[in-house]
């Protein structure tokens, strides 16, 4: 059985790696520095083409800012097995048309039970398809999603 596309959320402090850094880097980066074993397990489960929300965490900015896709599946990087870390390569797909704040997500009844609310310190999270779609709705989609938002705000497939 072929498994369909999966969705993820990748957290970063904007002072460490911001959406602007992602875009300035040709849109491609190595997603590394993940120390938590559960988060590493999620990195290892990512497949080529999976989509990930880029989420800014921290005291001043807790919001979904953009979408990246998995460009290279998990690989080990480091000098030896003991010191190697799980890494994936991601490529920017597009910025959210409207950034989606954590407070807006928590207030949305359709997102009740989202793992991010139960495990707020986890830096890599799976996102169920229904949650992905709802966050995209809240953010009016993202650049590169194939939806054209007209001047009057109506969605029209491009």
PDB file of C-alpha atoms in Angstrom:
ATOM      1  CA  UNK A   1       0.000   0.000   0.000  1.00  0.00           C
ATOM      2  CA  UNK A   2       1.356   3.428  -0.941  1.00  0.00           C
ATOM      3  CA  UNK A   3       1.134   5.981   1.829  1.00  0.00           C
ATOM      4  CA  UNK A   4      -0.131   9.431   0.853  1.00  0.00           C
ATOM      5  CA  UNK A   5       1.431  12.783   1.499  1.00  0.00           C
ATOM      6  CA  UNK A   6       2.096  13.623   5.124  1.00  0.00           C
ATOM      7  CA  UNK A   7       2.028  17.015   6.787  1.00  0.00           C
ATOM      8  CA  UNK A   8       4.308  18.390   9.471  1.00  0.00           C
ATOM      9  CA  UNK A   9       5.073  21.467  11.537  1.00  0.00           C
ATOM     10  CA  UNK A  10       8.676  22.610  12.027  1.00  0.00           C
ATOM     11  CA  UNK A  11       9.325  25.079  14.836  1.00  0.00           C
ATOM     12  CA  UNK A  12      12.155  27.561  14.877  1.00  0.00           C
ATOM     13  CA  UNK A  13      13.046  30.662  16.813  1.00  0.00           C
ATOM     14  CA  UNK A  14      13.001  33.533  14.300  1.00  0.00           C
ATOM     15  CA  UNK A  15      16.331  34.749  15.736  1.00  0.00           C
ATOM     16  CA  UNK A  16      17.867  31.352  14.900  1.00  0.00           C
ATOM     17  CA  UNK A  17      16.243  30.711  11.500  1.00  0.00           C
ATOM     18  CA  UNK A  18      13.458  32.919  10.169  1.00  0.00           C
ATOM     19  CA  UNK A  19      11.279  32.689   7.090  1.00  0.00           C
ATOM     20  CA  UNK A  20      13.392  35.516   5.669  1.00  0.00           C
ATOM     21  CA  UNK A  21      16.516  33.374   6.189  1.00  0.00           C
ATOM     22  CA  UNK A  22      14.796  30.505   4.388  1.00  0.00           C
ATOM     23  CA  UNK A  23      13.911  32.708   1.398  1.00  0.00           C
ATOM     24  CA  UNK A  24      17.342  34.388   1.305  1.00  0.00           C
ATOM     25  CA  UNK A  25      19.028  31.001   1.193  1.00  0.00           C
ATOM     26  CA  UNK A  26      17.542  30.208  -2.222  1.00  0.00           C
ATOM     27  CA  UNK A  27      14.667  28.593  -0.384  1.00  0.00           C
ATOM     28  CA  UNK A  28      16.698  25.474   0.460  1.00  0.00           C
ATOM     29  CA  UNK A  29      18.084  24.532   3.850  1.00  0.00           C
ATOM     30  CA  UNK A  30      19.165  21.629   5.977  1.00  0.00           C
ATOM     31  CA  UNK A  31      16.752  21.214   8.931  1.00  0.00           C
ATOM     32  CA  UNK A  32      19.058  20.189  11.735  1.00  0.00           C
ATOM     33  CA  UNK A  33      19.679  20.745  15.423  1.00  0.00           C
ATOM     34  CA  UNK A  34      16.776  18.526  16.517  1.00  0.00           C
ATOM     35  CA  UNK A  35      17.786  16.894  19.815  1.00  0.00           C
ATOM     36  CA  UNK A  36      14.507  15.474  21.168  1.00  0.00           C
ATOM     37  CA  UNK A  37      14.138  11.760  20.334  1.00  0.00           C
ATOM     38  CA  UNK A  38      10.426  12.036  19.520  1.00  0.00           C
ATOM     39  CA  UNK A  39      11.075  14.987  17.182  1.00  0.00           C
ATOM     40  CA  UNK A  40      13.916  13.015  15.546  1.00  0.00           C
ATOM     41  CA  UNK A  41      11.511  10.109  15.019  1.00  0.00           C
ATOM     42  CA  UNK A  42       9.177  12.506  13.182  1.00  0.00           C
ATOM     43  CA  UNK A  43      12.066  13.740  11.011  1.00  0.00           C
ATOM     44  CA  UNK A  44      12.872  10.130  10.105  1.00  0.00           C
ATOM     45  CA  UNK A  45       9.238   9.547   9.067  1.00  0.00           C
ATOM     46  CA  UNK A  46       9.237  12.436   6.555  1.00  0.00           C
ATOM     47  CA  UNK A  47       9.064  11.528   2.885  1.00  0.00           C
ATOM     48  CA  UNK A  48      10.092  13.356  -0.249  1.00  0.00           C
ATOM     49  CA  UNK A  49       7.426  15.925  -1.143  1.00  0.00           C
ATOM     50  CA  UNK A  50       5.778  16.043   2.286  1.00  0.00           C
ATOM     51  CA  UNK A  51       4.667  19.550   3.219  1.00  0.00           C
ATOM     52  CA  UNK A  52       5.636  21.296   6.458  1.00  0.00           C
ATOM     53  CA  UNK A  53       4.456  24.463   8.107  1.00  0.00           C
ATOM     54  CA  UNK A  54       7.312  26.736   9.105  1.00  0.00           C
ATOM     55  CA  UNK A  55       6.381  27.966  12.571  1.00  0.00           C
ATOM     56  CA  UNK A  56       8.065  30.791  14.465  1.00  0.00           C
ATOM     57  CA  UNK A  57       8.204  30.096  18.185  1.00  0.00           C
ATOM     58  CA  UNK A  58       9.475  32.260  20.993  1.00  0.00           C
ATOM     59  CA  UNK A  59       8.231  35.027  23.214  1.00  0.00           C
ATOM     60  CA  UNK A  60       7.283  37.548  20.528  1.00  0.00           C
ATOM     61  CA  UNK A  61       6.234  35.472  17.539  1.00  0.00           C
ATOM     62  CA  UNK A  62       4.243  32.249  17.786  1.00  0.00           C
ATOM     63  CA  UNK A  63       2.763  31.717  14.361  1.00  0.00           C
ATOM     64  CA  UNK A  64       2.736  29.729  11.138  1.00  0.00           C
ATOM     65  CA  UNK A  65       4.635  31.852   8.617  1.00  0.00           C
ATOM     66  CA  UNK A  66       5.143  29.649   5.550  1.00  0.00           C
ATOM     67  CA  UNK A  67       5.270  26.220   3.944  1.00  0.00           C
ATOM     68  CA  UNK A  68       8.295  24.138   2.966  1.00  0.00           C
ATOM     69  CA  UNK A  69       8.491  20.759   1.267  1.00  0.00           C
ATOM     70  CA  UNK A  70      10.835  17.877   2.031  1.00  0.00           C
ATOM     71  CA  UNK A  71      13.557  17.943  -0.622  1.00  0.00           C
ATOM     72  CA  UNK A  72      15.726  15.149   0.819  1.00  0.00           C
ATOM     73  CA  UNK A  73      14.564  12.513   3.268  1.00  0.00           C
ATOM     74  CA  UNK A  74      16.223  12.015   6.615  1.00  0.00           C
ATOM     75  CA  UNK A  75      19.938  11.329   6.661  1.00  0.00           C
ATOM     76  CA  UNK A  76      22.599  11.258   9.356  1.00  0.00           C
ATOM     77  CA  UNK A  77      25.105  14.040   9.588  1.00  0.00           C
ATOM     78  CA  UNK A  78      28.084  14.052  11.882  1.00  0.00           C
ATOM     79  CA  UNK A  79      31.510  12.619  12.450  1.00  0.00           C
ATOM     80  CA  UNK A  80      30.365   9.220  13.723  1.00  0.00           C
ATOM     81  CA  UNK A  81      27.245   7.247  14.616  1.00  0.00           C
ATOM     82  CA  UNK A  82      27.330   8.378  18.242  1.00  0.00           C
ATOM     83  CA  UNK A  83      27.511  12.091  17.373  1.00  0.00           C
ATOM     84  CA  UNK A  84      25.437  12.100  14.195  1.00  0.00           C
ATOM     85  CA  UNK A  85      22.101  13.854  14.066  1.00  0.00           C
ATOM     86  CA  UNK A  86      18.955  13.354  12.006  1.00  0.00           C
ATOM     87  CA  UNK A  87      18.633  15.952   9.252  1.00  0.00           C
ATOM     88  CA  UNK A  88      16.209  16.624   6.384  1.00  0.00           C
ATOM     89  CA  UNK A  89      16.568  19.115   3.552  1.00  0.00           C
ATOM     90  CA  UNK A  90      13.593  21.385   2.913  1.00  0.00           C
ATOM     91  CA  UNK A  91      12.705  23.892   0.222  1.00  0.00           C
ATOM     92  CA  UNK A  92      10.461  26.915   0.576  1.00  0.00           C
ATOM     93  CA  UNK A  93       7.121  26.551  -1.190  1.00  0.00           C
ATOM     94  CA  UNK A  94       5.605  29.850  -0.145  1.00  0.00           C
ATOM     95  CA  UNK A  95       4.792  32.320   2.571  1.00  0.00           C
ATOM     96  CA  UNK A  96       1.386  32.217   4.252  1.00  0.00           C
ATOM     97  CA  UNK A  97      -0.901  34.873   2.809  1.00  0.00           C
ATOM     98  CA  UNK A  98      -1.825  35.681   6.391  1.00  0.00           C
ATOM     99  CA  UNK A  99       0.341  34.416   9.234  1.00  0.00           C
ATOM    100  CA  UNK A 100      -1.639  32.253  11.639  1.00  0.00           C
ATOM    101  CA  UNK A 101      -1.027  33.099  15.303  1.00  0.00           C
ATOM    102  CA  UNK A 102      -1.024  30.441  18.000  1.00  0.00           C
ATOM    103  CA  UNK A 103      -3.817  32.255  19.866  1.00  0.00           C
ATOM    104  CA  UNK A 104      -6.030  32.103  16.760  1.00  0.00           C
ATOM    105  CA  UNK A 105      -5.354  28.377  16.396  1.00  0.00           C
ATOM    106  CA  UNK A 106      -6.153  27.713  20.063  1.00  0.00           C
ATOM    107  CA  UNK A 107      -9.441  29.616  19.756  1.00  0.00           C
ATOM    108  CA  UNK A 108     -10.534  27.674  16.667  1.00  0.00           C
ATOM    109  CA  UNK A 109     -12.824  24.785  17.647  1.00  0.00           C
ATOM    110  CA  UNK A 110     -11.827  22.742  14.575  1.00  0.00           C
ATOM    111  CA  UNK A 111      -8.238  22.558  15.847  1.00  0.00           C
ATOM    112  CA  UNK A 112      -9.151  21.252  19.295  1.00  0.00           C
ATOM    113  CA  UNK A 113      -6.827  18.428  20.322  1.00  0.00           C
ATOM    114  CA  UNK A 114      -3.999  19.397  17.924  1.00  0.00           C
ATOM    115  CA  UNK A 115      -0.799  17.807  19.275  1.00  0.00           C
ATOM    116  CA  UNK A 116       0.987  21.172  19.355  1.00  0.00           C
ATOM    117  CA  UNK A 117      -1.344  22.290  22.142  1.00  0.00           C
ATOM    118  CA  UNK A 118      -0.553  19.163  24.207  1.00  0.00           C
ATOM    119  CA  UNK A 119       3.196  19.038  23.478  1.00  0.00           C
ATOM    120  CA  UNK A 120       4.170  22.688  22.999  1.00  0.00           C
ATOM    121  CA  UNK A 121       7.922  22.130  23.347  1.00  0.00           C
ATOM    122  CA  UNK A 122       8.195  19.510  20.585  1.00  0.00           C
ATOM    123  CA  UNK A 123       9.977  21.072  17.584  1.00  0.00           C
ATOM    124  CA  UNK A 124       8.793  18.648  14.866  1.00  0.00           C
ATOM    125  CA  UNK A 125       5.143  17.599  14.866  1.00  0.00           C
ATOM    126  CA  UNK A 126       2.871  15.580  12.596  1.00  0.00           C
ATOM    127  CA  UNK A 127      -0.135  17.551  11.349  1.00  0.00           C
ATOM    128  CA  UNK A 128      -3.333  15.653  10.507  1.00  0.00           C
ATOM    129  CA  UNK A 129      -4.720  16.522   7.073  1.00  0.00           C
ATOM    130  CA  UNK A 130      -7.878  18.140   8.507  1.00  0.00           C
ATOM    131  CA  UNK A 131      -5.714  20.367  10.758  1.00  0.00           C
ATOM    132  CA  UNK A 132      -3.448  21.230   7.805  1.00  0.00           C
ATOM    133  CA  UNK A 133      -6.448  22.269   5.724  1.00  0.00           C
ATOM    134  CA  UNK A 134      -7.938  24.350   8.548  1.00  0.00           C
ATOM    135  CA  UNK A 135      -4.685  26.211   9.251  1.00  0.00           C
ATOM    136  CA  UNK A 136      -4.386  26.886   5.512  1.00  0.00           C
ATOM    137  CA  UNK A 137      -7.949  28.275   5.567  1.00  0.00           C
ATOM    138  CA  UNK A 138      -7.133  30.522   8.526  1.00  0.00           C
ATOM    139  CA  UNK A 139      -4.074  31.817   6.656  1.00  0.00           C
ATOM    140  CA  UNK A 140      -5.870  32.245   3.307  1.00  0.00           C
ATOM    141  CA  UNK A 141      -3.515  29.609   1.906  1.00  0.00           C
ATOM    142  CA  UNK A 142       0.111  30.127   0.967  1.00  0.00           C
ATOM    143  CA  UNK A 143       1.995  31.416  -2.043  1.00  0.00           C
ATOM    144  CA  UNK A 144       2.426  28.530  -4.472  1.00  0.00           C
ATOM    145  CA  UNK A 145      -0.654  26.583  -3.369  1.00  0.00           C
ATOM    146  CA  UNK A 146      -2.353  26.966  -6.752  1.00  0.00           C
ATOM    147  CA  UNK A 147      -5.136  29.165  -5.407  1.00  0.00           C
ATOM    148  CA  UNK A 148      -5.458  32.659  -6.783  1.00  0.00           C
ATOM    149  CA  UNK A 149      -6.905  35.136  -4.297  1.00  0.00           C
ATOM    150  CA  UNK A 150      -8.572  37.813  -6.384  1.00  0.00           C
ATOM    151  CA  UNK A 151      -8.875  41.469  -5.494  1.00  0.00           C
ATOM    152  CA  UNK A 152     -12.345  40.837  -4.055  1.00  0.00           C
ATOM    153  CA  UNK A 153     -10.976  38.048  -1.839  1.00  0.00           C
ATOM    154  CA  UNK A 154     -12.659  35.202  -3.741  1.00  0.00           C
ATOM    155  CA  UNK A 155     -10.696  32.015  -4.314  1.00  0.00           C
ATOM    156  CA  UNK A 156     -10.217  30.983  -7.914  1.00  0.00           C
ATOM    157  CA  UNK A 157      -8.085  28.054  -9.008  1.00  0.00           C
ATOM    158  CA  UNK A 158      -5.110  29.284 -10.989  1.00  0.00           C
TER     159      UNK A 158
END
